[in-house]
Amino acid sequence: MTAPPLLKVDKLSLDFRTREGRVKALQDVSFHIDRGEILGIVGESGSGKSVSAFAIMGLLESTAEIGGGSVHFAGADLLADNGAAMRAMRGREISMIFQSPRTALNPIRKVGRQIEDVLRRHGPVTGHEAKKKAIEALERVRIPDSARRYDAYPFELSGGMCQRVMIAMALACRPMLLIADEPTTGLDVTTQAVVMDLIREMVDETRMGALLITHDLGLAGEYCDRIAVMHAGHTVEDAPTEVLLEKAAHPYSARLIAATPAAADEIADLGSIPGGLPDLRRQDLPYCRFRDRCDRRVEVCDAQPLPVTELTGSHLVRCWRPT
Amino acid sequence: MGSAIPSLIGVIIATFLLSRALPGDPAVYFAGPAANAESVQQVRESLGLDKSVPEQFALYVWDLAHGSLGTSLTTGQPVADDLLQRLPASMELTFAALIVAIVVAVPLGVFAAVRPSSFVDHFCRGTVTVAAAFPTFFVALLLVYVFYYLLGWAPQPLGRIDEIYYVAPDTVTGFYLIDTLLAGDSESFRGALAQLVLPTISLALFALAPIARMTRASMLTALGSDFVRTARANGLSGATVLFTYGFRNALLSITNIMGMIFSFLLGSNVLIEQVFGWPGIGAYAVSAVIASDYAAVQGFILMMAVIYVLLNLVVDLLAGLIDPRVRFEG
Ligand SMILES: Nc1ncnc2c1ncn2[C@@H]1O[C@H](COP(=O)(O)OP(=O)(O)OP(=O)(O)O)[C@@H](O)[C@H]1O
Ligand SMILES: [Mg+2]
């Protein structure tokens, strides 16, 4: 048996209480991340990618209610209700970066100071040390002229530069796990590559684990070791990247791959996926939430809960009729 | 800064026209009840009111350019002297009210934002609305009635200091609270403070609502922003998130309305000063209007406008201190 994974999310279910009823945002979501590995989570908008990340971080709003399952990180139970321990862990052992880095940084505080805030929070450092370490953190993400950039405000930096600052901040305390929620959305293609190369390098160098959330399967295919596909609050497939791209077993994954420009030869070949996500507020959500969009639907899909099948060593699929 | 000059020119023209629009004929007023047509005409000529309006305007601008606001018909003093002598009284009252309002309303707004729909949130919205609903002078009269007449806690509402018991301090800043302290006269300080309490409260009540609301709204925006989420994701402590990240950002919008609130308070002074016998510019303006004292009214409006323009400069400077984006724009 190998060592337990760095992060293990097991059968996590989560509802939001809203005025219009309960939103069943996650149901039996499972995935894991090892050290030195990037796991990609892909899926269309509203499939529960961010909610999964927030659940790991303990950053859910008070209307969220965890119905079951567990999240273990380096042996610790993250769902055990321990606010102080969780806060101490955030930013030090698990960090997160977000989409739209410009608004994710405090607009009226020097970026260097913002990194210092994190350093000071997680360790006793003197003012001088903190500044030195903050500049080092900026250097580590290859920000040129980092001593001067320390004094910059977010509005003085480009979007890509801001995302690098975000990464520097997230990595300042050398965490074991980095969660990146659509870190390159809104950046141009070149900057996107720079940011992703940086994350890949950090992972290879420090052996930390990373969770890359994206709706761009092409991007995930390029940078991730394994990919988990989410659909309407379910993890429908989980496989090593090459396996998934070549032998996707779930009809939704197969359609996603077909809809990704890199895989299609011509724009005209781009298959779009008919239908939308089911309304997660419905009381009578079907066992298979992809049912209405699926062309392989058979009777058993409506009648019984979905089985999770292990196709090969680490290729999991949740479907009655995987291919 | 660049916008200050054109606004001042506009204000000069507007004050002139406004004061001419006042009802009543000052020549008749000053000639007295026993005057005949001839003596009224004499007064009119001596006041320069027989000249055409453009001529009067030219004279007015000429005087202004020489630093003169003209002479008040009621006091016989140069208007500039009158106003400058009375301005500190109004300023002291306005500042006191503003400080009280900020000290009460800002924490209230912050708390209401941190705990939405809590008791404090409802209390904040309720009282603040009630406070804003009553007319200024009504609250002032009510306070005088309760605290002076019924309870006897407050001193007689007759000005800035009771000169029978206390000595008015030598003028340094013109603010009695500061001047008495500078003179080391703690007795008079207490006397001045006692006089200031009720008018300050009456005035402050009106600034509570806008400040608390603005604080609550801008705190809610700041706390819901992406960068606060980042701060939380980085494990920053609750206090750092609330103050360094939340409040500092909310302070921007709060500062921006301060200029408006201050001038609003300075305007409300007109009524409060009447109730408390406060020798400020508001009371002066009221008697000037009643007497159709053109020069005094013009001077008053002009000074308010200048204060308003200066105030906005100060607010811009403060905004620049808080927000680097404002600083770099220039
Ligand atoms: N605070 C909330 N209250 C109620 N429902 C919520 C809340 N947050 C998320 N949801 C619901 O949970 C589901 C998953 O949302 P989530 O933000 O995780 O999607 P996502 O996969 O990250 O999508 P995107 O690509 O747009 O970021 C959605 O149906 C959303 O409406
Ligand atoms: Mg999302």
PDB file of N, CA, C and O in Angstrom, chain B residues 174-220:
ATOM      1  N   GLY B 174     -10.094  80.841  18.714  1.00  0.00           N
ATOM      2  CA  GLY B 174     -11.500  81.191  18.611  1.00  0.00           C
ATOM      3  C   GLY B 174     -12.394  80.062  19.082  1.00  0.00           C
ATOM      4  O   GLY B 174     -13.587  80.244  19.275  1.00  0.00           O
ATOM      5  N   PHE B 175     -11.811  78.858  19.256  1.00  0.00           N
ATOM      6  CA  PHE B 175     -12.575  77.734  19.805  1.00  0.00           C
ATOM      7  C   PHE B 175     -12.449  77.809  21.323  1.00  0.00           C
ATOM      8  O   PHE B 175     -11.356  77.682  21.859  1.00  0.00           O
ATOM      9  N   TYR B 176     -13.575  77.993  22.002  1.00  0.00           N
ATOM     10  CA  TYR B 176     -13.500  78.184  23.450  1.00  0.00           C
ATOM     11  C   TYR B 176     -12.880  76.988  24.155  1.00  0.00           C
ATOM     12  O   TYR B 176     -12.128  77.149  25.103  1.00  0.00           O
ATOM     13  N   LEU B 177     -13.231  75.787  23.691  1.00  0.00           N
ATOM     14  CA  LEU B 177     -12.695  74.602  24.364  1.00  0.00           C
ATOM     15  C   LEU B 177     -11.169  74.588  24.312  1.00  0.00           C
ATOM     16  O   LEU B 177     -10.505  74.225  25.278  1.00  0.00           O
ATOM     17  N   ILE B 178     -10.627  75.002  23.186  1.00  0.00           N
ATOM     18  CA  ILE B 178      -9.172  74.988  23.044  1.00  0.00           C
ATOM     19  C   ILE B 178      -8.561  76.180  23.767  1.00  0.00           C
ATOM     20  O   ILE B 178      -7.582  76.045  24.500  1.00  0.00           O
ATOM     21  N   ASP B 179      -9.178  77.347  23.583  1.00  0.00           N
ATOM     22  CA  ASP B 179      -8.611  78.563  24.175  1.00  0.00           C
ATOM     23  C   ASP B 179      -8.603  78.521  25.703  1.00  0.00           C
ATOM     24  O   ASP B 179      -7.652  78.971  26.346  1.00  0.00           O
ATOM     25  N   THR B 180      -9.669  77.966  26.303  1.00  0.00           N
ATOM     26  CA  THR B 180      -9.677  77.871  27.768  1.00  0.00           C
ATOM     27  C   THR B 180      -8.577  76.931  28.236  1.00  0.00           C
ATOM     28  O   THR B 180      -7.924  77.188  29.245  1.00  0.00           O
ATOM     29  N   LEU B 181      -8.360  75.870  27.502  1.00  0.00           N
ATOM     30  CA  LEU B 181      -7.291  74.938  27.880  1.00  0.00           C
ATOM     31  C   LEU B 181      -5.932  75.602  27.743  1.00  0.00           C
ATOM     32  O   LEU B 181      -5.072  75.467  28.605  1.00  0.00           O
ATOM     33  N   LEU B 182      -5.759  76.365  26.649  1.00  0.00           N
ATOM     34  CA  LEU B 182      -4.490  77.057  26.441  1.00  0.00           C
ATOM     35  C   LEU B 182      -4.239  78.038  27.578  1.00  0.00           C
ATOM     36  O   LEU B 182      -3.114  78.223  28.023  1.00  0.00           O
ATOM     37  N   ALA B 183      -5.338  78.663  28.032  1.00  0.00           N
ATOM     38  CA  ALA B 183      -5.203  79.618  29.130  1.00  0.00           C
ATOM     39  C   ALA B 183      -5.065  78.898  30.474  1.00  0.00           C
ATOM     40  O   ALA B 183      -4.848  79.530  31.498  1.00  0.00           O
ATOM     41  N   GLY B 184      -5.219  77.585  30.469  1.00  0.00           N
ATOM     42  CA  GLY B 184      -5.110  76.805  31.695  1.00  0.00           C
ATOM     43  C   GLY B 184      -6.272  77.032  32.643  1.00  0.00           C
ATOM     44  O   GLY B 184      -6.161  76.825  33.850  1.00  0.00           O
ATOM     45  N   ASP B 185      -7.402  77.448  32.081  1.00  0.00           N
ATOM     46  CA  ASP B 185      -8.555  77.776  32.920  1.00  0.00           C
ATOM     47  C   ASP B 185      -9.575  76.639  32.847  1.00  0.00           C
ATOM     48  O   ASP B 185     -10.464  76.643  32.014  1.00  0.00           O
ATOM     49  N   SER B 186      -9.435  75.660  33.743  1.00  0.00           N
ATOM     50  CA  SER B 186     -10.300  74.484  33.629  1.00  0.00           C
ATOM     51  C   SER B 186     -11.739  74.807  34.024  1.00  0.00           C
ATOM     52  O   SER B 186     -12.676  74.186  33.544  1.00  0.00           O
ATOM     53  N   GLU B 187     -11.925  75.812  34.871  1.00  0.00           N
ATOM     54  CA  GLU B 187     -13.277  76.244  35.240  1.00  0.00           C
ATOM     55  C   GLU B 187     -14.044  76.684  33.995  1.00  0.00           C
ATOM     56  O   GLU B 187     -15.117  76.190  33.701  1.00  0.00           O
ATOM     57  N   SER B 188     -13.447  77.589  33.264  1.00  0.00           N
ATOM     58  CA  SER B 188     -14.109  78.116  32.070  1.00  0.00           C
ATOM     59  C   SER B 188     -14.264  77.032  31.022  1.00  0.00           C
ATOM     60  O   SER B 188     -15.237  77.024  30.273  1.00  0.00           O
ATOM     61  N   PHE B 189     -13.290  76.111  30.984  1.00  0.00           N
ATOM     62  CA  PHE B 189     -13.405  75.008  30.031  1.00  0.00           C
ATOM     63  C   PHE B 189     -14.685  74.236  30.311  1.00  0.00           C
ATOM     64  O   PHE B 189     -15.476  73.960  29.408  1.00  0.00           O
ATOM     65  N   ARG B 190     -14.898  73.939  31.583  1.00  0.00           N
ATOM     66  CA  ARG B 190     -16.108  73.200  31.930  1.00  0.00           C
ATOM     67  C   ARG B 190     -17.353  74.025  31.590  1.00  0.00           C
ATOM     68  O   ARG B 190     -18.341  73.496  31.096  1.00  0.00           O
ATOM     69  N   GLY B 191     -17.269  75.328  31.840  1.00  0.00           N
ATOM     70  CA  GLY B 191     -18.389  76.208  31.519  1.00  0.00           C
ATOM     71  C   GLY B 191     -18.709  76.188  30.038  1.00  0.00           C
ATOM     72  O   GLY B 191     -19.871  76.053  29.640  1.00  0.00           O
ATOM     73  N   ALA B 192     -17.658  76.271  29.224  1.00  0.00           N
ATOM     74  CA  ALA B 192     -17.858  76.291  27.773  1.00  0.00           C
ATOM     75  C   ALA B 192     -18.398  74.945  27.296  1.00  0.00           C
ATOM     76  O   ALA B 192     -19.285  74.875  26.445  1.00  0.00           O
ATOM     77  N   LEU B 193     -17.858  73.881  27.892  1.00  0.00           N
ATOM     78  CA  LEU B 193     -18.288  72.540  27.509  1.00  0.00           C
ATOM     79  C   LEU B 193     -19.769  72.345  27.819  1.00  0.00           C
ATOM     80  O   LEU B 193     -20.534  71.815  27.003  1.00  0.00           O
ATOM     81  N   ALA B 194     -20.172  72.809  29.006  1.00  0.00           N
ATOM     82  CA  ALA B 194     -21.568  72.656  29.421  1.00  0.00           C
ATOM     83  C   ALA B 194     -22.502  73.342  28.426  1.00  0.00           C
ATOM     84  O   ALA B 194     -23.556  72.809  28.073  1.00  0.00           O
ATOM     85  N   GLN B 195     -22.083  74.528  27.956  1.00  0.00           N
ATOM     86  CA  GLN B 195     -22.923  75.249  26.990  1.00  0.00           C
ATOM     87  C   GLN B 195     -22.996  74.512  25.654  1.00  0.00           C
ATOM     88  O   GLN B 195     -23.968  74.625  24.926  1.00  0.00           O
ATOM     89  N   LEU B 196     -21.931  73.802  25.362  1.00  0.00           N
ATOM     90  CA  LEU B 196     -21.808  73.193  24.040  1.00  0.00           C
ATOM     91  C   LEU B 196     -22.596  71.889  23.918  1.00  0.00           C
ATOM     92  O   LEU B 196     -22.975  71.488  22.817  1.00  0.00           O
ATOM     93  N   VAL B 197     -22.865  71.235  25.058  1.00  0.00           N
ATOM     94  CA  VAL B 197     -23.403  69.873  24.999  1.00  0.00           C
ATOM     95  C   VAL B 197     -24.728  69.781  24.229  1.00  0.00           C
ATOM     96  O   VAL B 197     -24.840  69.045  23.248  1.00  0.00           O
ATOM     97  N   LEU B 198     -25.722  70.556  24.651  1.00  0.00           N
ATOM     98  CA  LEU B 198     -27.038  70.412  24.010  1.00  0.00           C
ATOM     99  C   LEU B 198     -27.043  70.797  22.532  1.00  0.00           C
ATOM    100  O   LEU B 198     -27.555  70.034  21.705  1.00  0.00           O
ATOM    101  N   PRO B 199     -26.485  71.968  22.173  1.00  0.00           N
ATOM    102  CA  PRO B 199     -26.488  72.258  20.733  1.00  0.00           C
ATOM    103  C   PRO B 199     -25.733  71.205  19.930  1.00  0.00           C
ATOM    104  O   PRO B 199     -26.145  70.842  18.823  1.00  0.00           O
ATOM    105  N   THR B 200     -24.652  70.676  20.494  1.00  0.00           N
ATOM    106  CA  THR B 200     -23.889  69.644  19.789  1.00  0.00           C
ATOM    107  C   THR B 200     -24.742  68.411  19.550  1.00  0.00           C
ATOM    108  O   THR B 200     -24.781  67.870  18.438  1.00  0.00           O
ATOM    109  N   ILE B 201     -25.445  67.988  20.602  1.00  0.00           N
ATOM    110  CA  ILE B 201     -26.269  66.783  20.436  1.00  0.00           C
ATOM    111  C   ILE B 201     -27.364  67.021  19.405  1.00  0.00           C
ATOM    112  O   ILE B 201     -27.601  66.195  18.524  1.00  0.00           O
ATOM    113  N   SER B 202     -28.031  68.178  19.507  1.00  0.00           N
ATOM    114  CA  SER B 202     -29.115  68.431  18.548  1.00  0.00           C
ATOM    115  C   SER B 202     -28.600  68.359  17.124  1.00  0.00           C
ATOM    116  O   SER B 202     -29.258  67.819  16.228  1.00  0.00           O
ATOM    117  N   LEU B 203     -27.415  68.916  16.925  1.00  0.00           N
ATOM    118  CA  LEU B 203     -26.868  68.959  15.577  1.00  0.00           C
ATOM    119  C   LEU B 203     -26.366  67.580  15.149  1.00  0.00           C
ATOM    120  O   LEU B 203     -26.588  67.143  14.015  1.00  0.00           O
ATOM    121  N   ALA B 204     -25.723  66.887  16.087  1.00  0.00           N
ATOM    122  CA  ALA B 204     -25.112  65.593  15.762  1.00  0.00           C
ATOM    123  C   ALA B 204     -26.161  64.564  15.348  1.00  0.00           C
ATOM    124  O   ALA B 204     -25.921  63.739  14.468  1.00  0.00           O
ATOM    125  N   LEU B 205     -27.343  64.657  15.973  1.00  0.00           N
ATOM    126  CA  LEU B 205     -28.392  63.681  15.667  1.00  0.00           C
ATOM    127  C   LEU B 205     -28.664  63.588  14.174  1.00  0.00           C
ATOM    128  O   LEU B 205     -28.997  62.538  13.650  1.00  0.00           O
ATOM    129  N   PHE B 206     -28.474  64.720  13.497  1.00  0.00           N
ATOM    130  CA  PHE B 206     -28.814  64.726  12.080  1.00  0.00           C
ATOM    131  C   PHE B 206     -27.760  64.141  11.200  1.00  0.00           C
ATOM    132  O   PHE B 206     -28.025  63.741  10.086  1.00  0.00           O
ATOM    133  N   ALA B 207     -26.542  64.093  11.740  1.00  0.00           N
ATOM    134  CA  ALA B 207     -25.482  63.492  10.935  1.00  0.00           C
ATOM    135  C   ALA B 207     -25.405  61.992  11.179  1.00  0.00           C
ATOM    136  O   ALA B 207     -24.787  61.270  10.407  1.00  0.00           O
ATOM    137  N   LEU B 208     -26.049  61.520  12.251  1.00  0.00           N
ATOM    138  CA  LEU B 208     -25.971  60.090  12.577  1.00  0.00           C
ATOM    139  C   LEU B 208     -26.441  59.226  11.417  1.00  0.00           C
ATOM    140  O   LEU B 208     -25.757  58.294  11.006  1.00  0.00           O
ATOM    141  N   ALA B 209     -27.626  59.540  10.927  1.00  0.00           N
ATOM    142  CA  ALA B 209     -28.236  58.675   9.924  1.00  0.00           C
ATOM    143  C   ALA B 209     -27.352  58.495   8.697  1.00  0.00           C
ATOM    144  O   ALA B 209     -26.999  57.372   8.355  1.00  0.00           O
ATOM    145  N   PRO B 210     -26.966  59.598   8.038  1.00  0.00           N
ATOM    146  CA  PRO B 210     -26.156  59.381   6.830  1.00  0.00           C
ATOM    147  C   PRO B 210     -24.823  58.694   7.109  1.00  0.00           C
ATOM    148  O   PRO B 210     -24.404  57.843   6.322  1.00  0.00           O
ATOM    149  N   ILE B 211     -24.178  59.038   8.223  1.00  0.00           N
ATOM    150  CA  ILE B 211     -22.866  58.424   8.479  1.00  0.00           C
ATOM    151  C   ILE B 211     -23.021  56.934   8.774  1.00  0.00           C
ATOM    152  O   ILE B 211     -22.304  56.097   8.224  1.00  0.00           O
ATOM    153  N   ALA B 212     -23.983  56.588   9.639  1.00  0.00           N
ATOM    154  CA  ALA B 212     -24.165  55.170   9.987  1.00  0.00           C
ATOM    155  C   ALA B 212     -24.533  54.369   8.751  1.00  0.00           C
ATOM    156  O   ALA B 212     -24.015  53.280   8.519  1.00  0.00           O
ATOM    157  N   ARG B 213     -25.412  54.919   7.931  1.00  0.00           N
ATOM    158  CA  ARG B 213     -25.827  54.192   6.736  1.00  0.00           C
ATOM    159  C   ARG B 213     -24.688  53.989   5.772  1.00  0.00           C
ATOM    160  O   ARG B 213     -24.491  52.901   5.243  1.00  0.00           O
ATOM    161  N   MET B 214     -23.936  55.058   5.558  1.00  0.00           N
ATOM    162  CA  MET B 214     -22.824  54.955   4.626  1.00  0.00           C
ATOM    163  C   MET B 214     -21.778  53.968   5.152  1.00  0.00           C
ATOM    164  O   MET B 214     -21.238  53.169   4.388  1.00  0.00           O
ATOM    165  N   THR B 215     -21.533  54.022   6.465  1.00  0.00           N
ATOM    166  CA  THR B 215     -20.554  53.099   7.044  1.00  0.00           C
ATOM    167  C   THR B 215     -21.019  51.661   6.856  1.00  0.00           C
ATOM    168  O   THR B 215     -20.258  50.793   6.423  1.00  0.00           O
ATOM    169  N   ARG B 216     -22.279  51.415   7.167  1.00  0.00           N
ATOM    170  CA  ARG B 216     -22.810  50.060   7.060  1.00  0.00           C
ATOM    171  C   ARG B 216     -22.696  49.565   5.615  1.00  0.00           C
ATOM    172  O   ARG B 216     -22.186  48.485   5.356  1.00  0.00           O
ATOM    173  N   ALA B 217     -23.156  50.407   4.693  1.00  0.00           N
ATOM    174  CA  ALA B 217     -23.156  49.978   3.292  1.00  0.00           C
ATOM    175  C   ALA B 217     -21.743  49.738   2.780  1.00  0.00           C
ATOM    176  O   ALA B 217     -21.470  48.720   2.138  1.00  0.00           O
ATOM    177  N   SER B 218     -20.837  50.656   3.088  1.00  0.00           N
ATOM    178  CA  SER B 218     -19.497  50.482   2.520  1.00  0.00           C
ATOM    179  C   SER B 218     -18.742  49.359   3.224  1.00  0.00           C
ATOM    180  O   SER B 218     -17.905  48.697   2.611  1.00  0.00           O
ATOM    181  N   MET B 219     -19.042  49.114   4.496  1.00  0.00           N
ATOM    182  CA  MET B 219     -18.440  47.964   5.173  1.00  0.00           C
ATOM    183  C   MET B 219     -18.949  46.664   4.552  1.00  0.00           C
ATOM    184  O   MET B 219     -18.177  45.732   4.329  1.00  0.00           O
ATOM    185  N   LEU B 220     -20.239  46.622   4.262  1.00  0.00           N
ATOM    186  CA  LEU B 220     -20.791  45.405   3.651  1.00  0.00           C
ATOM    187  C   LEU B 220     -20.126  45.139   2.311  1.00  0.00           C
ATOM    188  O   LEU B 220     -19.766  44.020   1.992  1.00  0.00           O
TER     189      LEU B 220
END
